[in-house]
Coordinates of C-alpha atoms in Angstrom, one line a residue:
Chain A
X22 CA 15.2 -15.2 -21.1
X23 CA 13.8 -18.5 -22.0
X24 CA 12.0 -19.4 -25.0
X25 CA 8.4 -19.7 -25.3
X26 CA 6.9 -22.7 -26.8
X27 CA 3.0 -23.6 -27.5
X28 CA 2.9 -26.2 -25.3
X29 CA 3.5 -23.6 -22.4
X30 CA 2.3 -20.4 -23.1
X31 CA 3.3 -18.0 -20.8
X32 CA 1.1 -16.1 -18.1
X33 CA 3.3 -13.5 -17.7
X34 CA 6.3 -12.5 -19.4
X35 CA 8.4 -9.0 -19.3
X36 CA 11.2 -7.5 -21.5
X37 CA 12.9 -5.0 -20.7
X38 CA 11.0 -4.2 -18.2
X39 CA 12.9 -0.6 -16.1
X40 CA 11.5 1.3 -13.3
X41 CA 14.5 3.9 -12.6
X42 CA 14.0 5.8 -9.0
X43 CA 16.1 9.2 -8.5
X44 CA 19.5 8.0 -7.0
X45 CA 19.8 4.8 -9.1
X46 CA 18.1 2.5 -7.3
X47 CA 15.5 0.5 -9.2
X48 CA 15.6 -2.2 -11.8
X49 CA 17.0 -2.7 -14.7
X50 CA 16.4 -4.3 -18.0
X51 CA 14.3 -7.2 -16.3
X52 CA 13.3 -10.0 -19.1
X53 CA 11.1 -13.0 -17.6
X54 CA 8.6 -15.6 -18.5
X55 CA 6.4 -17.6 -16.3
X56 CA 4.5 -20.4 -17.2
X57 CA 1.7 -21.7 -15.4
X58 CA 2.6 -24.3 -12.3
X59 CA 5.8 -22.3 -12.1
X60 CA 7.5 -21.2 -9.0
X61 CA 9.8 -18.8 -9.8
X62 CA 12.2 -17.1 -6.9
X63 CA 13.6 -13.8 -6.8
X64 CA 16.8 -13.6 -4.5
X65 CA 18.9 -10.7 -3.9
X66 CA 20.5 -8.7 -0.8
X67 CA 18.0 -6.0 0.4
X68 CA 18.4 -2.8 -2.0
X69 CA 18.6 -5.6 -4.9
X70 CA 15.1 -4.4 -6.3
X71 CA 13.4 -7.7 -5.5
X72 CA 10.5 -5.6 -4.0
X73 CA 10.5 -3.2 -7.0
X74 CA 9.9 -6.0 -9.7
X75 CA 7.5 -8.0 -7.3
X76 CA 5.2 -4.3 -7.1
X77 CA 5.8 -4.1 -11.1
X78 CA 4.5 -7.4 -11.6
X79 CA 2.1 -7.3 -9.3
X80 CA 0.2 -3.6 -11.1
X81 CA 1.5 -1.7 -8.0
X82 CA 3.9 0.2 -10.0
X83 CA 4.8 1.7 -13.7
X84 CA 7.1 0.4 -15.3
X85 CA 9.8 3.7 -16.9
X86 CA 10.7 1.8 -19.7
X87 CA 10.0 -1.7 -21.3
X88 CA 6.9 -3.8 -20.8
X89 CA 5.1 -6.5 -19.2
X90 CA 2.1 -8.7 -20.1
X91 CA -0.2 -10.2 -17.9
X92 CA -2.5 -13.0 -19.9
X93 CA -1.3 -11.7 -23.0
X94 CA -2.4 -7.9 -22.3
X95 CA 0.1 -5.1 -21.4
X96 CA -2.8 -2.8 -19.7
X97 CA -2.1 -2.6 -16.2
X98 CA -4.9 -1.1 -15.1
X99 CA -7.3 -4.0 -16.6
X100 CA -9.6 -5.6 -13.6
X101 CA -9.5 -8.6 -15.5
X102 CA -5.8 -8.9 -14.8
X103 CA -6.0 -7.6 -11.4
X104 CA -8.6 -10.0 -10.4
X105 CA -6.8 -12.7 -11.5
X106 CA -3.7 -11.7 -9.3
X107 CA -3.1 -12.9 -5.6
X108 CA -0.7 -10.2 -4.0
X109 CA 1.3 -10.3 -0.7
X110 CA 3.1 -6.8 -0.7
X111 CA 6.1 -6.5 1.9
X112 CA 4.2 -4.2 4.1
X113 CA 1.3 -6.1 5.8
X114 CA -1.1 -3.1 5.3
X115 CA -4.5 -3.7 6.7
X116 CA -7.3 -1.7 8.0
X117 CA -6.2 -1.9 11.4
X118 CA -10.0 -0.4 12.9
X119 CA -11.7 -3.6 11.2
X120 CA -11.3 -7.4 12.5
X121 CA -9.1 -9.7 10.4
X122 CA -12.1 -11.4 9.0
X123 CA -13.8 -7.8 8.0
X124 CA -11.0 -7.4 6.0
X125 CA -10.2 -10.7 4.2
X126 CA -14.1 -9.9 3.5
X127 CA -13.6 -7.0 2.2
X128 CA -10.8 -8.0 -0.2
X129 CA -12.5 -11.1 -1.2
X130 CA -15.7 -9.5 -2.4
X131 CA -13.7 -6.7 -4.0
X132 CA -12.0 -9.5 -6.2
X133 CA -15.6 -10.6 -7.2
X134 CA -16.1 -13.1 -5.0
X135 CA -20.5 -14.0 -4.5
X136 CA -21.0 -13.9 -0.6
X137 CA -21.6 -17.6 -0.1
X138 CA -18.2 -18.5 -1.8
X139 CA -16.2 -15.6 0.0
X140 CA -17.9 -17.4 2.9
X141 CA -16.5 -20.6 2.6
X142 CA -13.5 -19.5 0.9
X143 CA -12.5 -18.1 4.1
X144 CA -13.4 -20.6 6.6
X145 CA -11.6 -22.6 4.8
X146 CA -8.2 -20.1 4.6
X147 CA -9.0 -18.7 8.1
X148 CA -8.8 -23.0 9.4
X149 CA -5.6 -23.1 7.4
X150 CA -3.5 -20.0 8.3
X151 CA -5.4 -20.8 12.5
X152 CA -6.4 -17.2 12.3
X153 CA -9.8 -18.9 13.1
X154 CA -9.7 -18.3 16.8
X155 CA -8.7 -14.2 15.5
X156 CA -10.9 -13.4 13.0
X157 CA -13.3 -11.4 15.3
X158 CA -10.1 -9.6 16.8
X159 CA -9.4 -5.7 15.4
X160 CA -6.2 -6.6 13.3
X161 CA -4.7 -3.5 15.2
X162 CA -4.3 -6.1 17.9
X163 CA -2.8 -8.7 16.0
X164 CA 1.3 -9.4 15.9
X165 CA 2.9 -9.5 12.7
X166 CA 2.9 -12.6 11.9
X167 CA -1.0 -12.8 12.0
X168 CA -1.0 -9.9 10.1
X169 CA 1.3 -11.8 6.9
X170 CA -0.9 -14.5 7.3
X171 CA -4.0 -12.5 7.1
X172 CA -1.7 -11.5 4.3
X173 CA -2.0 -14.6 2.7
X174 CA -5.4 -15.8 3.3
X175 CA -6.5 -12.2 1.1
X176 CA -3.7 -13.1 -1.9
X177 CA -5.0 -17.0 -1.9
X178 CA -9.0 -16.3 -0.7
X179 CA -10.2 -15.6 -5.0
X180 CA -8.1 -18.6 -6.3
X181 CA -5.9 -16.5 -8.7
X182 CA -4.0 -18.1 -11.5
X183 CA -0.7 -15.9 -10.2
X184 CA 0.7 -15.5 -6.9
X185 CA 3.2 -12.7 -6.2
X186 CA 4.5 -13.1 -2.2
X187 CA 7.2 -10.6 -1.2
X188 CA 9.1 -12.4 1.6
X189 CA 6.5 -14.9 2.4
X190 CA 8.0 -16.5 5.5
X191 CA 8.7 -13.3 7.0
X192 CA 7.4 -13.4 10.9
X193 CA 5.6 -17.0 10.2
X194 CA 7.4 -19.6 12.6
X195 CA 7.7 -23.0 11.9
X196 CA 4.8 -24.7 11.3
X197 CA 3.2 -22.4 9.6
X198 CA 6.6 -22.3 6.9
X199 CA 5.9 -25.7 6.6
X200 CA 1.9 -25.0 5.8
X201 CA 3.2 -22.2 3.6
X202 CA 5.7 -24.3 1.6
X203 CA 2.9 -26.8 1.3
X204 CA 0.2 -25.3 -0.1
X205 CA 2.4 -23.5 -3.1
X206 CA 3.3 -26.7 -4.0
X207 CA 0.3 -27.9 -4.0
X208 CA -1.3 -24.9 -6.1
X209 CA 2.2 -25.0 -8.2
X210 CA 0.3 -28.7 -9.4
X211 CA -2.9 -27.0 -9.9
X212 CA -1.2 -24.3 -12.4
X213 CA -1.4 -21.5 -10.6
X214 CA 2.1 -19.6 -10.9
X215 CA 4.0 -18.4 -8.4
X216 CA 6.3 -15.6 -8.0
X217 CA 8.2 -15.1 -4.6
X218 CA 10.7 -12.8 -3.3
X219 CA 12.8 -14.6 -1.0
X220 CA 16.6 -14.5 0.8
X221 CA 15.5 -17.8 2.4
X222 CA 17.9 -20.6 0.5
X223 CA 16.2 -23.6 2.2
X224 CA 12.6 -22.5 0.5
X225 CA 14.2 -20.9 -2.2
X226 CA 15.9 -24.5 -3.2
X227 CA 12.4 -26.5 -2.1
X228 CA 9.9 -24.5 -3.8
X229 CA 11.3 -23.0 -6.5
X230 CA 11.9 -24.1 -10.4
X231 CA 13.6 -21.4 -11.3
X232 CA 15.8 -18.9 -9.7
X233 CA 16.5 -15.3 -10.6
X234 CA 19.5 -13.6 -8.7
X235 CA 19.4 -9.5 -8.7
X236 CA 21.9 -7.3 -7.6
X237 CA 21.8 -3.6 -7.9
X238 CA 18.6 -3.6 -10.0
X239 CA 20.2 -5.9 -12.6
X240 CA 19.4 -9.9 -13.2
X241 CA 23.4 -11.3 -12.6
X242 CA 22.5 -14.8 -13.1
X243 CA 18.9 -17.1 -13.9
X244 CA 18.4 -20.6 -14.4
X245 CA 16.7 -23.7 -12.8
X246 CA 17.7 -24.7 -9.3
X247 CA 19.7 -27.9 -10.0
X248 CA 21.6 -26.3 -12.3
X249 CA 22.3 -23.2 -10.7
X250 CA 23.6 -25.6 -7.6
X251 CA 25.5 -27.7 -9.9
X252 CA 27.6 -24.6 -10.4
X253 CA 28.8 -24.8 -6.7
X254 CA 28.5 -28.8 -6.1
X255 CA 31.5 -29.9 -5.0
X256 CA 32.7 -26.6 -3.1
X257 CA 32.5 -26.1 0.4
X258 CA 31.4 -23.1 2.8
X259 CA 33.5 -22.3 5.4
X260 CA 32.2 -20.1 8.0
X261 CA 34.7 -18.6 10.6
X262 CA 33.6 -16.9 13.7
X263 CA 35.9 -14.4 14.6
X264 CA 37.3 -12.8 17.7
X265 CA 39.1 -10.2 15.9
X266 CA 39.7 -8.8 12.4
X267 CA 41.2 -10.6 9.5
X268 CA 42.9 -9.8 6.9
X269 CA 40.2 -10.8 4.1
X270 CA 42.2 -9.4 1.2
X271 CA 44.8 -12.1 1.6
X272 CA 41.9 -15.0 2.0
X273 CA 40.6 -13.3 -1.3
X274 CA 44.1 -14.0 -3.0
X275 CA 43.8 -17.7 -2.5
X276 CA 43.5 -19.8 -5.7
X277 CA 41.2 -22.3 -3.7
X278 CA 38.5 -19.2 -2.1
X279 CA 36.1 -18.7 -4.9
X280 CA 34.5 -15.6 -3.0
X281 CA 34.9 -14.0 1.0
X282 CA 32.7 -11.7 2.5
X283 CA 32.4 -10.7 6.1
X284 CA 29.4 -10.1 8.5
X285 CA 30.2 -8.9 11.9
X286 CA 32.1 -11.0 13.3
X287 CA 31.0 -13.8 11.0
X288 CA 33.7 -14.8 7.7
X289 CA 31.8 -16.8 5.1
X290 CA 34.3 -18.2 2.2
X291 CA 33.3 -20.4 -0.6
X292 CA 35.8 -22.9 -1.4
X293 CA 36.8 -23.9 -5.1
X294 CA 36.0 -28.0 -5.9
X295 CA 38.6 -30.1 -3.9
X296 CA 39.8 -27.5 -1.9
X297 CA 41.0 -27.9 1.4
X298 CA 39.4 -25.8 4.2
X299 CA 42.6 -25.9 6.4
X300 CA 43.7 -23.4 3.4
X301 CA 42.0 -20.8 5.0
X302 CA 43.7 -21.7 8.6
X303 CA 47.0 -21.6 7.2
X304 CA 46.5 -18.4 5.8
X305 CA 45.5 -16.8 8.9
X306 CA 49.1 -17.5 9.5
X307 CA 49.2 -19.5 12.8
X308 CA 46.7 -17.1 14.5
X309 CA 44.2 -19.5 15.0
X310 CA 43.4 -18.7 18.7
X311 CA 41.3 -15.4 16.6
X312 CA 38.3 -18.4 15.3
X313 CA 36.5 -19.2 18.3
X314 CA 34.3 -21.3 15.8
X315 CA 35.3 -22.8 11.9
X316 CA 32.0 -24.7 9.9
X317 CA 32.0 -26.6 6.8
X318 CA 29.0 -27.1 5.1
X319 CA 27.7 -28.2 1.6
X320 CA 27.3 -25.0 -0.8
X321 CA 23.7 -23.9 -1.3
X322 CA 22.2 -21.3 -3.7
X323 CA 23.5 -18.4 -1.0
X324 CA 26.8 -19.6 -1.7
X325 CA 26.7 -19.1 -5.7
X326 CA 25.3 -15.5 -4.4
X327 CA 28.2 -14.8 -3.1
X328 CA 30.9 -16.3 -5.1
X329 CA 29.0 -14.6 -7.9
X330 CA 29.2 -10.9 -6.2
X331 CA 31.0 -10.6 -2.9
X332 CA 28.0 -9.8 -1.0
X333 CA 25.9 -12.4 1.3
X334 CA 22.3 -13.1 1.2
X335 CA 20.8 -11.7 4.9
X336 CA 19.4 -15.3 5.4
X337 CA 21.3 -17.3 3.6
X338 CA 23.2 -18.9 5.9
X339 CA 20.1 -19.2 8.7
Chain B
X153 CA -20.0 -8.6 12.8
X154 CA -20.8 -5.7 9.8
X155 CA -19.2 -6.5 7.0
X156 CA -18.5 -4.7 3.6
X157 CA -18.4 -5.9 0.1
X158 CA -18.4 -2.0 -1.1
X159 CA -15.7 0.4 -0.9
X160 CA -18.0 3.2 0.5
X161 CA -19.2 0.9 3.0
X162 CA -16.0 -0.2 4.2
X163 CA -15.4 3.2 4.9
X164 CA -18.8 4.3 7.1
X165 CA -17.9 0.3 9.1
X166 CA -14.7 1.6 9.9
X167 CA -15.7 5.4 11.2
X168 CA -18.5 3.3 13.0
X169 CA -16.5 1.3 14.5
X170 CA -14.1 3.9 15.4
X171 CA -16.0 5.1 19.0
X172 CA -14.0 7.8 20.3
X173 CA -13.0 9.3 16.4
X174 CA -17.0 9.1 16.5
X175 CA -17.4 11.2 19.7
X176 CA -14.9 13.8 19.3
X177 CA -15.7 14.3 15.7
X178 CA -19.4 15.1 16.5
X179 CA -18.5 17.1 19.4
X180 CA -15.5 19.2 17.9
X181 CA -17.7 21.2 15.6
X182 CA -20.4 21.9 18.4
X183 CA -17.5 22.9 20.8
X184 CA -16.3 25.4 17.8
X185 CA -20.1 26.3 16.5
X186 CA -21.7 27.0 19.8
X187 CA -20.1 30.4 21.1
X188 CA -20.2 31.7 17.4
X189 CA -24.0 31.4 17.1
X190 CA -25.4 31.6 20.8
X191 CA -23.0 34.5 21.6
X192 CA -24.7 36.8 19.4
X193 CA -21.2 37.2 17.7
X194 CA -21.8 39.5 14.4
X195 CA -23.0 37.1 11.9
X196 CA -20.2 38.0 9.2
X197 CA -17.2 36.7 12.3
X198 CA -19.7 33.6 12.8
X199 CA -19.6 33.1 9.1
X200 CA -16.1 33.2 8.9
X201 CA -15.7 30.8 11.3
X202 CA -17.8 28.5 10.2
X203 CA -16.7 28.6 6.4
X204 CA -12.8 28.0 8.2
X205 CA -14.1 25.4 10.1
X206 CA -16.2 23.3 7.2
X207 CA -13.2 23.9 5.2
X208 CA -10.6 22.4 7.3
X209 CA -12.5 19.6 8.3
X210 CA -12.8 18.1 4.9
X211 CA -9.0 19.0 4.1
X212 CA -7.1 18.2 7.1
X213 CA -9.5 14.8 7.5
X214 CA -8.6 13.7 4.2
X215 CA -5.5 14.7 4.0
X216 CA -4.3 13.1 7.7
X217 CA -6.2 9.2 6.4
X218 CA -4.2 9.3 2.9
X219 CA -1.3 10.0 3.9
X220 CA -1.3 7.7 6.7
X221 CA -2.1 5.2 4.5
X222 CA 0.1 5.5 2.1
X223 CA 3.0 5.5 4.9
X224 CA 1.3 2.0 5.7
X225 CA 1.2 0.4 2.4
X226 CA -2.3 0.8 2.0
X227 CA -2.6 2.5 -0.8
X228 CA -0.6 0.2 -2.9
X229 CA -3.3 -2.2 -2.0
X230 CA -6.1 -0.4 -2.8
X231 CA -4.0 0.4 -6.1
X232 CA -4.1 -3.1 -7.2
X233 CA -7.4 -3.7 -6.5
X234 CA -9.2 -4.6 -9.9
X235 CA -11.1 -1.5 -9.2
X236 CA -11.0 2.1 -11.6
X237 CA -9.5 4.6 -9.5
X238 CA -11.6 7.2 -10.2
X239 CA -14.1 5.2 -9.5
X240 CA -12.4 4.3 -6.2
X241 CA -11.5 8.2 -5.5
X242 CA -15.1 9.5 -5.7
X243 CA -16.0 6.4 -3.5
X244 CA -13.9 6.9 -1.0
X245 CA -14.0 10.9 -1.1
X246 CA -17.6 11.1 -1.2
X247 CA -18.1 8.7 1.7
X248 CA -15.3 10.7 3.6
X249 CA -17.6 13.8 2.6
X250 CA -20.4 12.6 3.6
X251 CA -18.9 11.3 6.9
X252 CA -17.6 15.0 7.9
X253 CA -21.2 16.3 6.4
X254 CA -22.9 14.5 9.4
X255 CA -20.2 15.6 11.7
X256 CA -20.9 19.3 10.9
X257 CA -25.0 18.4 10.8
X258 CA -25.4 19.1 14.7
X259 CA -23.5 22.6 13.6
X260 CA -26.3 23.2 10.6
X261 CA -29.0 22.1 12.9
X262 CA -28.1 24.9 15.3
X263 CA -27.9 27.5 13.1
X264 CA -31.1 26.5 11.6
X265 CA -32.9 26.6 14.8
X266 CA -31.2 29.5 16.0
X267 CA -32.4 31.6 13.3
X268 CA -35.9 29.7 11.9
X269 CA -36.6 32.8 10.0
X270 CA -34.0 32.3 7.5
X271 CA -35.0 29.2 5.6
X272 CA -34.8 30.2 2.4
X273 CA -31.3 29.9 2.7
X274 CA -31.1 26.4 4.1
X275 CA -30.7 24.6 0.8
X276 CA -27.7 26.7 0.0
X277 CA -26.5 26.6 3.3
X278 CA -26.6 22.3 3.0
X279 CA -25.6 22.5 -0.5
X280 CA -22.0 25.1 0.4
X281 CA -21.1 22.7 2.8
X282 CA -21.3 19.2 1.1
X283 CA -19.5 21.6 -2.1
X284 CA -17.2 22.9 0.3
X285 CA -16.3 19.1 1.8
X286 CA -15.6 17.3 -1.0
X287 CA -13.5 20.0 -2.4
X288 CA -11.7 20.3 1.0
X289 CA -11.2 16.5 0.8
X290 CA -10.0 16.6 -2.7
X291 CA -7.5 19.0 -2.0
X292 CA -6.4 17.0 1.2
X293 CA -6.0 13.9 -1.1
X294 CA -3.8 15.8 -3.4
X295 CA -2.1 16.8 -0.9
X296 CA -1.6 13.3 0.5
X297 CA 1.0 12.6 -2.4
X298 CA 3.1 15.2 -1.9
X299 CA 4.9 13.7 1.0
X300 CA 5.0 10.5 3.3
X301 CA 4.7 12.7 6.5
X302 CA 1.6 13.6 8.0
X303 CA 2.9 16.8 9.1
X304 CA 4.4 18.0 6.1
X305 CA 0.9 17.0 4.4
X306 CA -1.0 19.6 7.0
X307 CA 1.2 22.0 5.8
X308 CA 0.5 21.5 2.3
X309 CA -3.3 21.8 2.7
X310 CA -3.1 25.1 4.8
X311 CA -1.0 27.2 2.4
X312 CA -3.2 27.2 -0.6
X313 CA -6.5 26.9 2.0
X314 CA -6.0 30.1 3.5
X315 CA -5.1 32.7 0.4
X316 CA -8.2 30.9 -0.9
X317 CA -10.3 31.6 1.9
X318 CA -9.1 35.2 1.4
X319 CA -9.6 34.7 -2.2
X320 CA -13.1 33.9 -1.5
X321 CA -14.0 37.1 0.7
X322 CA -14.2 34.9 3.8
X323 CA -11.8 37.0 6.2
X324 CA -12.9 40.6 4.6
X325 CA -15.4 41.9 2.1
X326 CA -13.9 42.0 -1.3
X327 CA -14.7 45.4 -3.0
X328 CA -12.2 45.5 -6.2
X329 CA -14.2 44.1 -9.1
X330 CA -11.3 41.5 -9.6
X331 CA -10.7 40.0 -6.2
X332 CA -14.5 39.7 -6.2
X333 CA -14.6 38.0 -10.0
X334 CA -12.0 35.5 -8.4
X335 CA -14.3 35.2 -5.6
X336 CA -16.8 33.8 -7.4
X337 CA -14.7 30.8 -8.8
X338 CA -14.4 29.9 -5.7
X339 CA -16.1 27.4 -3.7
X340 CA -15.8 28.9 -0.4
X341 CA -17.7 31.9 -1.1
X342 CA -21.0 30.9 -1.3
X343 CA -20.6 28.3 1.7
X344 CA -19.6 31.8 3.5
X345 CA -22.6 33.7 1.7
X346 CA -25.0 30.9 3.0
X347 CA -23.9 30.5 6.1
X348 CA -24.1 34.5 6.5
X349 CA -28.0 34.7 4.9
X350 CA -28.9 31.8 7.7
X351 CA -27.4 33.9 10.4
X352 CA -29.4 37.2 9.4
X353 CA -26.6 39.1 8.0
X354 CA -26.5 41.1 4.9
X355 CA -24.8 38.8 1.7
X356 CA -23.9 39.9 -1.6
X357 CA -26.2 37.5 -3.4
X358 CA -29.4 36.1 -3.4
X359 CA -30.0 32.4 -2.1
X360 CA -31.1 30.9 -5.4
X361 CA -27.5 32.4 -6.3
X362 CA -25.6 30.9 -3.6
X363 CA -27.8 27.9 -4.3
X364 CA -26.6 27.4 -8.1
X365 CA -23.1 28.3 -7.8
X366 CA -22.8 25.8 -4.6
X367 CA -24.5 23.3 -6.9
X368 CA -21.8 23.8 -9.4
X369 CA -18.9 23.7 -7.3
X370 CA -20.5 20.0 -5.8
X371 CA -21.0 18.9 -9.7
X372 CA -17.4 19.9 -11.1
X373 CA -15.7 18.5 -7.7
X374 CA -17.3 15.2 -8.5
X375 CA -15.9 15.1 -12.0
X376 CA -12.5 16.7 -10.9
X377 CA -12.1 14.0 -8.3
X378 CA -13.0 11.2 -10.7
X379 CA -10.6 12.6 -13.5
X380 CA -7.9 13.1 -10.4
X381 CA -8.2 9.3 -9.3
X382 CA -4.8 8.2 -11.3
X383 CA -2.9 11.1 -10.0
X384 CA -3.7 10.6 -6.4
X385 CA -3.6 6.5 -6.1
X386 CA -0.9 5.7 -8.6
X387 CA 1.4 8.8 -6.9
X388 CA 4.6 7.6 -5.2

């Protein structure tokens, strides 16, 4: 956890913070702080409990044990909290019945929006996010990536001082990533704070100031972005595609791999600094015919994932 | 385009908006209600199944939206709305209420025609049903957070909705002083004593009676379902 200082009061902050589902699963002992104009990422394999804390922060859930303050108050339930909140939950829930403007309406004037700035609050957000042309369609009829960015025109639509986005690229395609990546770094200048739940690297390492890694409901490693990538500078990925099995104890033995993990028929290994990747040829032991392809790439914050537990990030190698 | 700034009236856009819910939940009651008052059936079967069918359409309703809902992921959002959730509950059950009120009003009207006579016991008979609704959808909200599966959450509403219906002397006349004590903290009862005044049978009690306790039952289910408003929304 960082410290605090009075030159950067915190907006939201959490100690401790548990929610314990039967089976295990959950999170665990969460500490944060987030200041305003900060974009803070949460990255973790799926079952990590990204979605947990994001629904914690973001009032969805109780916490079991610890606590978290929004704007200096603990009460979860407070509307002044709630309204100041812009939430993008995994599920793109809507009211499928109603048209993607009805909605956005409704959300907007349930934040406390007047009618003539929910009015031009949304044109504005509808122009961005080009839902214009399908704001008078039912949003039953709308794919899913309308529905995440009907998603995000309702979280941005009451100008809230803390955005919470749960996999916010999810279903958008290129150009509207791009518009996405954008406008949180333009808000990020305009001190609103941002939290987002992400297995995407590339916008993980673009957007964010500060990285938390979770892995089985537990924080396994936080800091700022450079200096969480200066831990792997100098290391290289190898990916291997494979036409048969390998024996990935014997790449894990290696002095050079600093961490091997398989997926399909896809071998990632991170290479130690000054390591040579035809290591991991030579240890195939002359069976090279079995890699159809072999990549080497600069390490990125997937990489320090996985040296870091074994297990690889679903898109961090996209 | 109608819009909504109001939970309640988010609710009556969307049932507006939905044409063919709208059509076959005016005519589904009729299609039920007709045979039992036109036939001449004995009043006390007609009341009975009228009671059944008032009670099930607030329950089942209710129960079927939440828990679809909460499969979708809406009722996280509406739980992080900067909105009180009792406040939210009674707006949102009392709209549903009223929404399955005007379903069964082609139902009342009939009765009310059918038997003009009887109009001392329409308040009662207006009163029982909006009682019996709101309860019904209370109980089908509870319901709602007992599992993620529609199905499962029909189940739920009909095993305590049907010992209750017995409870309340719906299916047979109650005669041990007990059972007919319980029968009077129940809500169903004096829908069931209403609906059988209207029809020209013989009830147990007068319609001032039916009247008052009906009155009661709409009062407390309005403060149960604010004081319920945590439990239901903040369920996982």
């Amino acid at each position: 956890m960082r410290d605090d200082t009075a030159s950067e009061p915190s907006l939201l902050s959490t100690s401790g913070l548990t929610r314990a589902y039967r089976g295990g699963k959950g999170v665990f002992d969460v500490s944060l702080k987030l200041s305003a104009g900060e974009i803070f990422g949460l990255m973790g394999p799926n079952g990590s409990g990204k979605t947990t804390l994001l629904r914690l922060l973001a009032t969805a859930a109780n916490p079991t044990a610890g606590r978290i303050s929004w704007f200096g108050t603990t009460d979860f339930r407070d509307p002044s909290v709630r309204r100041r909140l812009g939430i993008m939950l995994d599920q793109p829930a809507h009211f499928e019945q109603m048209t993607g403007y009805q909605n956005a309406w409704f959300f907007a004037r349930q934040f406390g929006l007047s009618e003539d700035f929910a009015r031009e609050r949304l044109d504005e957000l509808f122009n961005w996010s080009g839902l214009s042309e399908a704001r008078g369609q039912l949003v039953g009829e709308y794919s899913l990536g309308m529905k995440r960015r009907l998603n995000l025109v309702e979280a941005l639509v009451h100008r809230p001082s803390i955005l919470l986005l749960d996999e916010p690229t999810l279903a958008l395609d290129y150009r509207g990533e791009l518009d996405l990546i954008e406008r949180l770094q333009l808000l990020g200048l305009t001190g609103t704070a941002v939290v987002l739940a992400t297995n995407d690297v590339h916008l993980a390492e673009r957007l964010c100031d500060y990285i938390i890694f979770l892995h089985n409901g537990r924080v396994i490693r936080e800091g700022r972005v450079p200096d969480m990538l200066t831990e792997v500078a100098g290391s290289k990925e190898v990916e291997l595609q494979l036409n048969s099995p390998v024996d990935l104890d014997g790449l894990r033995r290696l002095a050079a791999v600093e961490g091997a993990s398989v997926q399909g028929d896809v071998v990632h290994v991170v290479l130690s600094r000054g390591a040579n990747p035809a290591q991991v040829l030579a240890v195939l032991n002359g069976t090279a015919d079995l890699v159809s392809v072999m990549r080497v790439r600069q390490p990125n914050l997937g990489d320090l994932f996985l040296k870091l537990t074994g297990v690889v990030l679903p898109a961090a190698h996209r | 385009m109608m819009l909504a700034s109001t939970i309640w009236q988010r609710e009556l856009i969307e049932f507006a908006q939905r044409r063919r819910a709208l059509v076959i939940k005016l005519a589904f009651p009729l299609l039920v209600a007709i045979p039992l008052v036109l036939s001449g059936a004995p009043p006390i079967y007609a009341a009975m199944g009228i009671t059944m069918l008032a009670a099930i359409i607030g329950a089942l309703g209710a129960a079927a939206v939440l828990s679809r809902e909460r499969q979708s992921g809406l009722t996280l959002r509406y739980r992080t709305l900067p909105v009180n959730p009792g406040r939210l509950l009674i707006e949102r059950l009392g709209t549903s209420a009223a929404i399955d009120f005007m379903q069964l009003t082609p139902v009342l009207l009939l009765i009310a025609l059918r038997h003009p006579s009887q109009f001392a016991w329409w308040p009662a008979l207006m009163l029982g049903t909006a009682a019996v609704l709101l309860i019904g959808n209370l109980l089908g909200a509870l319901a709602s957070t007992l599992s993620n599966s529609p199905g499962e959450v029909m189940l739920y509403v009909v095993v305590p909705l049907l010992p209750l219906l017995y409870l309340s002397g719906v299916f047979t006349t109650l005669d041990q002083p007990a059972l007919l004590l319980i029968s009077r903290l129940l809500p169903f009862g004096y829908l069931h004593e209403a609906v059988l005044g209207t029809l020209g049978g013989q009830p147990n009690l007068l319609p001032w009676e039916t009247l008052l306790g009906a009155f009661g039952f709409l009062v407390g289910a309005a403060g149960l379902t604010g004081r319920l408003g945590r439990r239901v929304l903040e369920t996982d």
